[in-house]
Coordinates of C-alpha atoms in Angstrom, one line a residue:
Chain A
X1 CA 71.9 87.7 92.1
X2 CA 73.7 86.9 88.8
X3 CA 73.3 89.8 86.4
X4 CA 73.0 87.6 83.2
X5 CA 76.7 87.5 82.5
X6 CA 77.8 84.3 80.7
X7 CA 81.4 84.4 82.0
X8 CA 82.0 84.4 85.7
X9 CA 83.8 87.2 87.4
X10 CA 86.5 84.8 88.6
X11 CA 87.3 81.7 86.7
X12 CA 89.9 79.3 88.1
X13 CA 91.1 76.2 86.3
X14 CA 93.4 73.4 87.5
X15 CA 95.3 75.9 89.6
X16 CA 98.5 74.4 91.2
X17 CA 101.0 76.2 93.5
X18 CA 104.0 75.0 95.4
X19 CA 106.2 76.6 97.9
X20 CA 109.6 74.7 97.6
X21 CA 108.8 71.2 98.0
X22 CA 105.4 71.6 99.5
X23 CA 102.5 71.7 97.0
X24 CA 99.7 73.8 98.7
X25 CA 97.2 73.9 95.9
X26 CA 96.7 70.8 94.0
X27 CA 94.4 71.5 91.1
X28 CA 91.7 74.0 92.0
X29 CA 88.7 74.6 89.8
X30 CA 86.3 77.5 91.0
X31 CA 83.9 79.9 89.4
X32 CA 82.7 83.1 91.1
X33 CA 79.7 84.6 89.3
X34 CA 79.1 88.2 89.0
X35 CA 77.6 89.7 92.2
X36 CA 78.0 86.5 94.2
X37 CA 79.7 86.0 97.6
X38 CA 81.9 83.0 97.8
X39 CA 83.2 81.9 101.2
X40 CA 86.3 79.9 101.3
X41 CA 86.8 77.9 104.6
X42 CA 89.2 75.3 105.7
X43 CA 91.8 74.4 108.4
X44 CA 94.9 76.5 108.7
X45 CA 97.5 75.5 106.2
X46 CA 94.9 74.2 103.8
X47 CA 96.0 76.6 101.1
X48 CA 92.8 78.8 101.3
X49 CA 94.7 82.2 101.7
X50 CA 97.2 81.2 99.0
X51 CA 94.2 80.6 96.7
X52 CA 92.9 84.0 97.3
X53 CA 96.4 85.6 96.9
X54 CA 96.7 83.9 93.5
X55 CA 93.7 85.5 92.3
X56 CA 95.2 89.1 92.3
X57 CA 98.6 87.6 91.6
X58 CA 100.2 88.3 94.9
X59 CA 101.5 84.9 94.4
X60 CA 102.8 83.4 91.2
X61 CA 101.2 80.1 90.1
X62 CA 102.8 76.9 88.9
X63 CA 100.1 75.7 86.6
X64 CA 96.6 76.5 85.7
X65 CA 94.7 79.6 84.5
X66 CA 93.0 82.4 86.3
X67 CA 90.7 84.8 84.7
X68 CA 89.1 87.8 86.3
X69 CA 86.4 89.4 84.3
X70 CA 87.6 87.5 81.2
X71 CA 91.2 88.8 81.8
X72 CA 93.9 86.1 82.1
X73 CA 95.8 87.1 85.1
X74 CA 99.5 87.4 84.9
X75 CA 100.1 86.3 81.4
X76 CA 99.2 87.2 77.7
X77 CA 98.3 84.5 75.4
X78 CA 100.0 85.0 71.9
X79 CA 99.8 82.2 69.4
X80 CA 100.2 79.1 71.6
X81 CA 102.5 80.5 74.1
X82 CA 102.1 82.3 77.3
X83 CA 104.1 85.5 77.9
X84 CA 104.6 86.9 81.4
X85 CA 102.9 90.4 81.7
X86 CA 105.3 93.3 82.3
X87 CA 104.9 94.9 85.7
X88 CA 102.9 97.8 84.5
X89 CA 100.3 95.4 83.0
X90 CA 100.2 93.5 86.2
X91 CA 99.5 96.8 88.1
X92 CA 96.6 97.6 85.7
X93 CA 95.1 94.1 86.3
X94 CA 95.3 94.5 90.1
X95 CA 93.7 98.0 90.1
X96 CA 90.1 96.7 90.0
X97 CA 90.6 94.0 92.4
X98 CA 90.4 95.1 96.1
X99 CA 92.0 93.2 98.8
X100 CA 91.5 93.3 102.6
X101 CA 94.1 91.7 104.8
X102 CA 93.9 89.9 108.0
X103 CA 96.2 92.4 109.6
X104 CA 94.8 95.5 107.9
X105 CA 98.1 96.8 106.7
X106 CA 97.0 100.4 106.7
X107 CA 99.7 102.9 106.0
X108 CA 100.7 104.0 109.5
X109 CA 102.2 107.3 108.4
X110 CA 98.9 108.5 106.9
X111 CA 95.5 109.4 108.5
X112 CA 92.5 107.4 107.9
X113 CA 91.3 109.7 105.1
X114 CA 94.8 109.8 103.5
X115 CA 94.9 106.0 103.4
X116 CA 91.6 106.0 101.5
X117 CA 92.9 108.7 99.1
X118 CA 96.1 107.0 98.6
X119 CA 95.1 104.7 95.7
X120 CA 93.0 107.1 93.7
X121 CA 95.6 110.0 94.0
X122 CA 98.7 107.8 93.3
X123 CA 97.4 105.2 91.0
X124 CA 94.4 106.7 89.3
X125 CA 95.7 110.3 89.3
X126 CA 92.4 111.6 90.7
X127 CA 92.6 115.2 91.6
X128 CA 93.2 115.5 95.3
X129 CA 89.9 117.6 96.0
X130 CA 87.8 115.0 94.2
X131 CA 89.6 112.0 96.0
X132 CA 89.0 113.6 99.3
X133 CA 85.3 114.0 98.6
X134 CA 85.1 110.4 97.6
X135 CA 87.1 109.3 100.6
X136 CA 84.8 111.2 102.9
X137 CA 81.8 109.3 101.3
X138 CA 83.5 106.0 101.8
X139 CA 84.3 106.6 105.4
X140 CA 80.8 107.7 105.9
X141 CA 79.7 104.3 104.4
X142 CA 81.9 102.4 106.8
X143 CA 80.7 104.5 109.7
X144 CA 84.0 106.4 110.4
X145 CA 83.4 109.9 109.1
X146 CA 84.3 111.2 112.5
X147 CA 87.7 109.3 112.4
X148 CA 89.0 110.8 109.1
X149 CA 91.9 112.7 110.8
X150 CA 93.1 109.8 113.0
X151 CA 96.2 107.8 112.4
X152 CA 95.8 104.0 112.3
X153 CA 97.6 103.7 115.7
X154 CA 94.8 105.8 117.2
X155 CA 92.1 103.5 115.9
X156 CA 90.7 100.1 117.2
X157 CA 91.2 96.9 115.1
X158 CA 87.7 97.0 113.9
X159 CA 87.9 100.7 112.9
X160 CA 91.3 99.9 111.1
X161 CA 89.8 97.1 109.2
X162 CA 86.8 99.2 108.1
X163 CA 89.2 101.9 106.9
X164 CA 91.1 99.2 104.9
X165 CA 87.8 98.2 103.3
X166 CA 87.2 101.8 102.4
X167 CA 90.6 102.2 101.0
X168 CA 90.1 99.2 98.7
X169 CA 86.6 100.6 97.7
X170 CA 88.3 103.9 96.7
X171 CA 89.6 102.1 93.6
X172 CA 86.1 101.2 92.5
X173 CA 86.8 97.5 92.3
X174 CA 84.7 95.0 90.6
X175 CA 85.9 92.3 92.8
X176 CA 86.8 92.2 96.5
X177 CA 89.2 89.6 98.1
X178 CA 88.9 89.3 101.9
X179 CA 91.6 87.3 103.6
X180 CA 90.4 86.4 107.0
X181 CA 89.4 90.0 107.7
X182 CA 88.1 89.3 111.3
X183 CA 90.7 86.8 112.5
X184 CA 92.9 89.4 114.0
X185 CA 90.1 91.2 115.9
X186 CA 88.9 91.1 119.4
X187 CA 85.5 89.2 119.5
X188 CA 83.5 92.3 120.2
X189 CA 84.8 94.1 117.1
X190 CA 84.1 91.4 114.7
X191 CA 80.5 92.3 114.0
X192 CA 81.2 95.8 113.0
X193 CA 83.5 94.6 110.3
X194 CA 81.0 91.9 109.2
X195 CA 78.2 94.5 109.0
X196 CA 80.2 96.5 106.6
X197 CA 80.8 93.4 104.4
X198 CA 77.1 92.5 104.6
X199 CA 76.2 95.8 103.2
X200 CA 78.9 95.5 100.6
X201 CA 77.5 92.1 99.6
X202 CA 73.9 93.5 99.5
X203 CA 75.1 96.3 97.1
X204 CA 75.9 93.6 94.5
X205 CA 79.6 93.5 95.0
X206 CA 81.4 90.2 93.9
X207 CA 83.4 88.8 96.8
X208 CA 85.8 86.1 97.7
X209 CA 85.9 85.8 101.5
X210 CA 88.3 83.5 103.3
X211 CA 86.9 83.2 106.7
X212 CA 86.2 81.3 109.9
X213 CA 82.8 83.0 110.4
X214 CA 80.3 80.3 109.6
X215 CA 77.5 82.6 110.6
X216 CA 78.5 85.1 107.9
X217 CA 79.0 82.3 105.3
X218 CA 75.5 81.0 106.0
X219 CA 73.8 84.3 106.0
X220 CA 75.6 86.2 103.2
X221 CA 77.3 83.6 101.2
X222 CA 76.0 82.4 97.8
X223 CA 78.5 79.6 97.7
X224 CA 80.7 77.8 100.3
X225 CA 84.0 76.1 99.4
X226 CA 85.8 74.0 101.9
X227 CA 89.4 73.5 101.1
X228 CA 91.6 70.9 102.7
X229 CA 95.0 69.7 101.8
X230 CA 95.1 71.9 98.7
X231 CA 91.9 70.7 97.1
X232 CA 88.2 71.6 97.3
X233 CA 86.6 68.8 99.1
X234 CA 83.1 70.3 99.5
X235 CA 81.2 73.0 97.9
X236 CA 77.7 74.3 97.5
X237 CA 75.0 76.6 99.0
X238 CA 76.2 77.4 102.4
X239 CA 72.9 76.9 104.2
X240 CA 72.6 73.4 102.7
X241 CA 76.3 72.4 103.0
X242 CA 76.5 73.5 106.6
X243 CA 73.3 71.7 107.5
X244 CA 74.2 68.5 105.8
X245 CA 78.0 68.1 105.4
X246 CA 78.6 65.2 103.1
X247 CA 82.3 65.0 103.5
X248 CA 83.9 63.6 106.7
X249 CA 86.7 66.1 106.9
X250 CA 84.4 68.9 106.5
X251 CA 82.2 67.5 109.2
X252 CA 85.2 67.1 111.4
X253 CA 86.2 70.7 110.7
X254 CA 82.8 72.1 111.5
X255 CA 82.9 70.2 114.8
X256 CA 85.9 72.1 115.6
X257 CA 85.0 75.6 114.6
X258 CA 81.3 75.7 115.5
Chain B
X1 CA 102.5 104.7 153.7
X2 CA 102.6 107.8 155.9
X3 CA 100.0 108.4 158.5
X4 CA 99.6 111.9 157.2
X5 CA 97.6 110.5 154.2
X6 CA 95.1 108.8 156.4
X7 CA 91.6 110.3 156.3
X8 CA 88.4 109.6 158.4
X9 CA 85.8 107.5 156.8
X10 CA 88.0 104.5 155.6
X11 CA 87.8 102.5 158.8
X12 CA 88.4 98.7 159.1
X13 CA 87.7 96.7 156.1
X14 CA 84.5 98.5 154.8
X15 CA 85.5 101.1 152.2
X16 CA 83.8 104.3 152.9
X17 CA 80.5 104.4 151.0
X18 CA 78.9 108.0 151.5
X19 CA 81.3 110.9 150.7
X20 CA 84.1 110.0 148.1
X21 CA 87.3 109.9 149.9
X22 CA 90.5 111.3 148.4
X23 CA 93.7 109.5 149.5
X24 CA 96.5 111.7 148.1
X25 CA 100.0 110.2 148.2
X26 CA 102.6 112.6 149.7
X27 CA 105.2 110.0 150.3
X28 CA 108.7 110.9 151.7
X29 CA 111.5 109.9 149.4
X30 CA 114.1 107.6 150.9
X31 CA 117.5 109.4 151.4
X32 CA 120.0 108.8 148.7
X33 CA 123.4 109.7 150.3
X34 CA 125.4 108.2 147.4
X35 CA 123.8 110.5 144.9
X36 CA 124.5 113.5 147.1
X37 CA 128.1 112.7 147.4
X38 CA 128.7 111.9 143.8
X39 CA 126.9 115.2 142.8
X40 CA 129.3 117.1 145.1
X41 CA 132.4 115.3 143.7
X42 CA 131.3 116.1 140.2
X43 CA 130.6 119.7 140.9
X44 CA 134.0 120.1 142.6
X45 CA 135.8 118.5 139.6
X46 CA 134.0 120.9 137.1
X47 CA 134.9 123.9 139.3
X48 CA 138.5 122.9 139.4
X49 CA 138.5 122.2 135.7
X50 CA 137.0 125.6 134.9
X51 CA 139.4 127.3 137.3
X52 CA 142.5 125.8 135.8
X53 CA 141.3 126.8 132.3
X54 CA 140.5 130.2 133.1
X55 CA 143.4 131.3 135.1
X56 CA 145.8 129.5 132.7
X57 CA 148.2 132.0 131.1
X58 CA 149.0 129.8 128.1
X59 CA 145.5 130.0 126.9
X60 CA 145.2 133.4 125.2
X61 CA 141.5 134.2 125.7
X62 CA 141.9 137.7 124.1
X63 CA 143.4 136.1 121.0
X64 CA 140.5 133.5 120.8
X65 CA 137.9 136.1 121.0
X66 CA 139.4 138.3 118.4
X67 CA 139.8 135.4 115.8
X68 CA 136.3 133.9 116.5
X69 CA 134.9 136.2 113.8
X70 CA 138.1 136.6 111.8
X71 CA 137.2 136.7 108.0
X72 CA 139.5 133.7 107.2
X73 CA 138.0 131.6 110.0
X74 CA 134.4 132.4 108.8
X75 CA 135.5 131.5 105.2
X76 CA 136.7 128.2 106.5
X77 CA 133.5 127.7 108.5
X78 CA 131.5 128.3 105.2
X79 CA 133.6 125.7 103.3
X80 CA 133.1 123.2 106.2
X81 CA 129.3 123.8 106.0
X82 CA 129.2 123.4 102.3
X83 CA 131.4 120.2 102.3
X84 CA 129.1 118.7 105.0
X85 CA 125.9 119.6 103.2
X86 CA 126.9 118.6 99.8
X87 CA 128.7 115.4 100.7
X88 CA 125.7 114.3 102.9
X89 CA 123.2 115.0 100.1
X90 CA 125.3 113.2 97.6
X91 CA 126.0 110.4 100.0
X92 CA 122.3 110.0 100.8
X93 CA 121.5 109.7 97.1
X94 CA 124.3 107.2 96.5
X95 CA 123.2 105.4 99.7
X96 CA 119.6 105.1 98.6
X97 CA 120.6 103.8 95.1
X98 CA 123.1 101.3 96.5
X99 CA 120.5 100.1 99.1
X100 CA 117.7 99.7 96.4
X101 CA 120.3 97.9 94.2
X102 CA 121.1 95.5 97.1
X103 CA 117.4 94.6 97.6
X104 CA 117.0 94.0 93.8
X105 CA 116.4 90.6 92.2
X106 CA 119.3 91.0 89.9
X107 CA 122.5 89.4 91.2
X108 CA 124.6 91.8 89.0
X109 CA 123.0 94.9 90.7
X110 CA 123.3 93.3 94.1
X111 CA 127.0 92.5 93.5
X112 CA 127.8 95.9 92.2
X113 CA 126.2 97.5 95.4
X114 CA 128.0 95.0 97.6
X115 CA 131.4 95.7 95.9
X116 CA 130.9 99.4 96.4
X117 CA 130.2 99.2 100.1
X118 CA 132.8 96.6 100.6
X119 CA 135.6 98.8 99.0
X120 CA 134.7 102.2 100.5
X121 CA 134.1 100.9 103.9
X122 CA 137.2 98.7 103.7
X123 CA 139.7 101.6 103.1
X124 CA 140.5 104.5 105.4
X125 CA 138.8 107.8 104.5
X126 CA 142.1 109.6 104.7
X127 CA 143.6 107.3 102.2
X128 CA 140.7 107.9 99.9
X129 CA 141.0 111.7 100.2
X130 CA 144.7 111.7 99.4
X131 CA 144.0 109.3 96.4
X132 CA 141.2 111.6 94.9
X133 CA 143.4 114.6 95.4
X134 CA 146.0 112.7 93.3
X135 CA 143.8 111.1 90.8
X136 CA 145.5 112.9 88.1
X137 CA 148.5 110.6 88.5
X138 CA 146.3 107.6 87.4
X139 CA 143.9 109.4 85.0
X140 CA 145.5 112.6 83.7
X141 CA 142.3 113.6 81.9
X142 CA 138.6 113.0 82.1
X143 CA 136.2 113.2 79.1
X144 CA 132.8 112.4 77.8
X145 CA 132.7 110.2 74.7
X146 CA 132.8 106.5 73.7
X147 CA 134.0 104.3 76.5
X148 CA 136.7 101.7 76.2
X149 CA 139.1 104.0 74.4
X150 CA 136.8 105.4 71.9
X151 CA 136.9 109.1 70.7
X152 CA 136.1 111.9 73.3
X153 CA 133.5 114.8 72.8
X154 CA 134.9 116.9 75.7
X155 CA 137.9 116.5 77.8
X156 CA 139.2 118.0 81.0
X157 CA 142.7 117.9 82.5
X158 CA 142.6 116.3 86.0
X159 CA 144.9 119.1 87.3
X160 CA 142.2 121.7 86.6
X161 CA 139.2 119.6 87.5
X162 CA 140.5 118.2 90.8
X163 CA 140.7 121.1 93.2
X164 CA 141.1 120.4 96.9
X165 CA 137.4 121.1 97.3
X166 CA 136.3 118.7 94.6
X167 CA 138.7 116.0 95.8
X168 CA 137.2 116.6 99.4
X169 CA 133.7 116.4 98.1
X170 CA 134.4 113.2 96.0
X171 CA 136.1 111.5 98.9
X172 CA 133.6 112.4 101.6
X173 CA 130.5 111.8 99.5
X174 CA 131.5 108.5 98.1
X175 CA 132.7 107.3 101.4
X176 CA 129.5 108.5 103.0
X177 CA 127.3 106.8 100.4
X178 CA 128.7 103.5 101.4
X179 CA 127.7 104.0 105.0
X180 CA 124.4 105.4 104.1
X181 CA 123.6 102.4 101.9
X182 CA 123.7 100.2 105.1
X183 CA 121.6 102.6 107.0
X184 CA 119.0 103.0 104.2
X185 CA 118.9 99.2 103.7
X186 CA 118.3 98.6 107.4
X187 CA 115.4 101.2 107.1
X188 CA 113.8 99.6 104.1
X189 CA 114.0 96.1 105.7
X190 CA 112.3 97.5 108.8
X191 CA 109.1 98.1 106.9
X192 CA 106.5 95.4 107.3
X193 CA 106.2 93.5 104.0
X194 CA 102.5 93.7 104.4
X195 CA 102.8 97.3 103.6
X196 CA 104.2 96.5 100.3
X197 CA 101.4 94.0 99.6
X198 CA 98.7 96.5 100.5
X199 CA 100.3 99.0 98.2
X200 CA 100.6 96.4 95.4
X201 CA 97.1 95.4 95.8
X202 CA 96.0 99.0 95.1
X203 CA 97.7 98.6 91.8
X204 CA 100.8 100.6 92.7
X205 CA 104.0 100.2 90.6
X206 CA 107.3 99.3 92.2
X207 CA 108.5 102.8 92.1
X208 CA 105.2 104.2 93.6
X209 CA 105.3 101.5 96.4
X210 CA 108.9 102.5 97.2
X211 CA 108.3 106.3 97.0
X212 CA 104.8 106.5 98.7
X213 CA 104.8 103.7 101.2
X214 CA 108.1 102.1 101.8
X215 CA 110.6 105.0 102.0
X216 CA 108.4 107.4 104.1
X217 CA 108.2 104.6 106.7
X218 CA 111.9 103.6 106.4
X219 CA 112.6 107.3 107.0
X220 CA 111.7 106.8 110.6
X221 CA 114.5 104.3 111.0
X222 CA 116.8 106.1 108.6
X223 CA 116.8 109.6 110.2
X224 CA 118.2 109.1 113.6
X225 CA 121.5 107.5 112.4
X226 CA 121.6 109.8 109.5
X227 CA 121.5 112.7 111.9
X228 CA 124.4 111.1 113.7
X229 CA 126.2 110.7 110.3
X230 CA 125.6 114.3 109.6
X231 CA 126.9 115.6 112.9
X232 CA 129.9 113.1 112.5
X233 CA 130.5 114.6 109.0
X234 CA 130.7 118.1 110.3
X235 CA 133.8 117.0 112.2
X236 CA 135.1 114.5 109.6
X237 CA 135.5 117.3 107.1
X238 CA 138.6 118.3 109.2
X239 CA 140.3 115.3 107.8
X240 CA 140.3 117.3 104.5
X241 CA 143.1 119.5 106.0
X242 CA 145.6 116.8 104.8
X243 CA 144.8 118.0 101.2
X244 CA 144.5 121.7 102.3
X245 CA 140.8 121.8 101.7
X246 CA 140.4 125.3 103.0
X247 CA 138.0 124.3 105.6
X248 CA 137.8 125.3 109.2
X249 CA 140.7 123.2 110.5
X250 CA 143.0 124.0 107.4
X251 CA 142.4 127.7 107.9
X252 CA 143.0 127.6 111.6
X253 CA 146.3 125.6 111.0
X254 CA 147.4 128.3 108.4
X255 CA 146.8 131.0 110.8
X256 CA 148.8 129.4 113.6
X257 CA 151.7 128.6 111.3
X258 CA 151.9 132.4 111.1
X259 CA 151.3 133.6 114.6
X260 CA 152.2 130.6 116.6
X261 CA 148.9 130.7 118.5
X262 CA 148.4 126.9 118.1
X263 CA 146.2 126.3 121.2
X264 CA 144.2 129.5 120.7
X265 CA 143.3 128.6 117.0
X266 CA 142.5 125.0 117.8
X267 CA 140.0 126.3 120.5
X268 CA 138.5 128.8 117.9
X269 CA 138.0 126.0 115.6
X270 CA 136.6 123.7 118.3
X271 CA 134.1 126.4 119.4
X272 CA 132.8 126.6 116.0
X273 CA 132.5 122.8 115.5
X274 CA 130.6 122.6 118.7
X275 CA 128.3 125.4 117.6
X276 CA 127.7 123.6 114.3
X277 CA 127.0 120.2 115.9
X278 CA 124.6 121.8 118.6
X279 CA 122.7 123.5 115.7
X280 CA 122.6 120.2 113.8
X281 CA 121.4 118.2 116.9
X282 CA 118.5 120.7 117.4
X283 CA 117.6 120.3 113.7
X284 CA 117.6 116.5 114.0
X285 CA 115.3 116.7 116.9
X286 CA 112.7 118.5 114.8
X287 CA 113.2 116.3 111.7
X288 CA 112.7 113.2 113.8
X289 CA 109.5 114.7 115.2
X290 CA 108.2 115.2 111.6
X291 CA 108.7 111.7 110.6
X292 CA 107.2 110.2 113.8
X293 CA 103.7 110.9 112.4
X294 CA 101.4 108.2 113.3
X295 CA 103.7 106.6 115.7
X296 CA 104.4 107.1 119.5
X297 CA 107.3 109.6 119.8
X298 CA 110.6 107.7 119.7
X299 CA 111.9 110.0 122.5
X300 CA 109.1 109.3 124.8
X301 CA 109.4 105.4 124.1
X302 CA 113.1 105.6 124.9
X303 CA 112.6 107.5 128.1
X304 CA 109.9 105.1 129.2
X305 CA 112.2 102.1 128.6
X306 CA 115.0 103.7 130.5
X307 CA 112.9 104.6 133.5
X308 CA 112.9 102.0 136.3
X309 CA 109.5 100.3 136.8
X310 CA 106.9 101.8 139.0
X311 CA 109.1 105.0 139.5
X312 CA 107.1 108.1 140.3
X313 CA 107.6 110.9 137.8
X314 CA 110.2 113.4 139.3

């Protein structure tokens, strides 16, 4: 699946993050090669969501470095010193990184298609007519062409999450971050969202997915990372790692979720 | 409940299988004697009230009718409308600014905003109005130039600049801004932080997040109390009569000082205030509807919550 890039899409080195007195990430090293799907799993409170949120700098970090497509996130390196990026630069860095949230966070005052158009129109200054055409295509792609005029409150959770994915894709991202995208859904709605994500992976999108769906990780993931207590304690090919977990904590965790 | 609803086919235990049976509910409402008596008393009271007002010789209805469309009264009405609209618009702008400052990371901006709301909510509007009218006693002239005592490019005399109208506008708008700040802040706070995150993840700047995502949603919470503020402002403008602001009440007072029709003039003014507030309430209803997009209508929710459980629609 790698496209011959030497540099990975995401490169994380010695990442540390604390909230007050609690250190939630204690030195994370992780590479996400171009076109690969990395699934991040772990018990709640393990820091896996924080790890994801650090990648697009929703969270500031306390030490370490994160590069996305060769771009150092959040800082400019001048001489031997780091300079915090001004807000406008940060926005530019976030633009090509899509993010999908556990609780969708669709804009409730806009219809499905307006949600999808919002990024291109506001941020990329795409003409409305063109943004609308793109949005229609994207809604078609997530199977919701007939729901374009609906407000989020009129959609099921699974439909909302698919609109949220389309909204991210409208920014033509090179990397997609999924923060437990199916955890807030009723069981019968999980598959429709996973199907969209499967298609996305098949199209060659680079993805980081925090999830509890081991089936999805096994089937779609190129790499599985188990985070516990702020460190990566197990990593490897999902099919192999899930079949033969070497770490005790990982084995205990799998016993609980499977 | 009532045997009238019983239909053949639903006998003993076994629900009827063959023809689908309809069981309409045509229940008799229990008698509510208390409500009947209460209604009668209220009706009697209202009739008596209307009677005493209409037959009262001290209320000169002919004078009231003739002054309702008097040129001076209509002029005062127009000033009242202008004062209300301008001070609400300026107040809203000040309120949004103060609210955004209050939510800023900078302690200086937060402090400035807090000082503003603290001071203008802490002193009576009446005092503020008289103060603005007499500002010339403190600052005889205003100018644009170098601050802290430097040279001035343009200079105005306070006596020329501060008319009753400008003093009224300053007093009402700045005071209103302090109250609007609290309303706007509550509105902004009511928006789910996830909304901000989702917008930032799309690469929106702070300004864009505020303008495109946060404020439109905050409006839903901001508009009902703002409508109340507007309606309240229509009547608060009457305070301006202490500085002879030439609005409705001032004009009515001037007329009755000439013709001694005190009650008639006050009723004329009151009729116009009621007309204005009624129109404003209707406008508020439609604006609220506009901003309810994507949400269950607020009115419907309120009504549903007020209705006792399992009560049948009337």
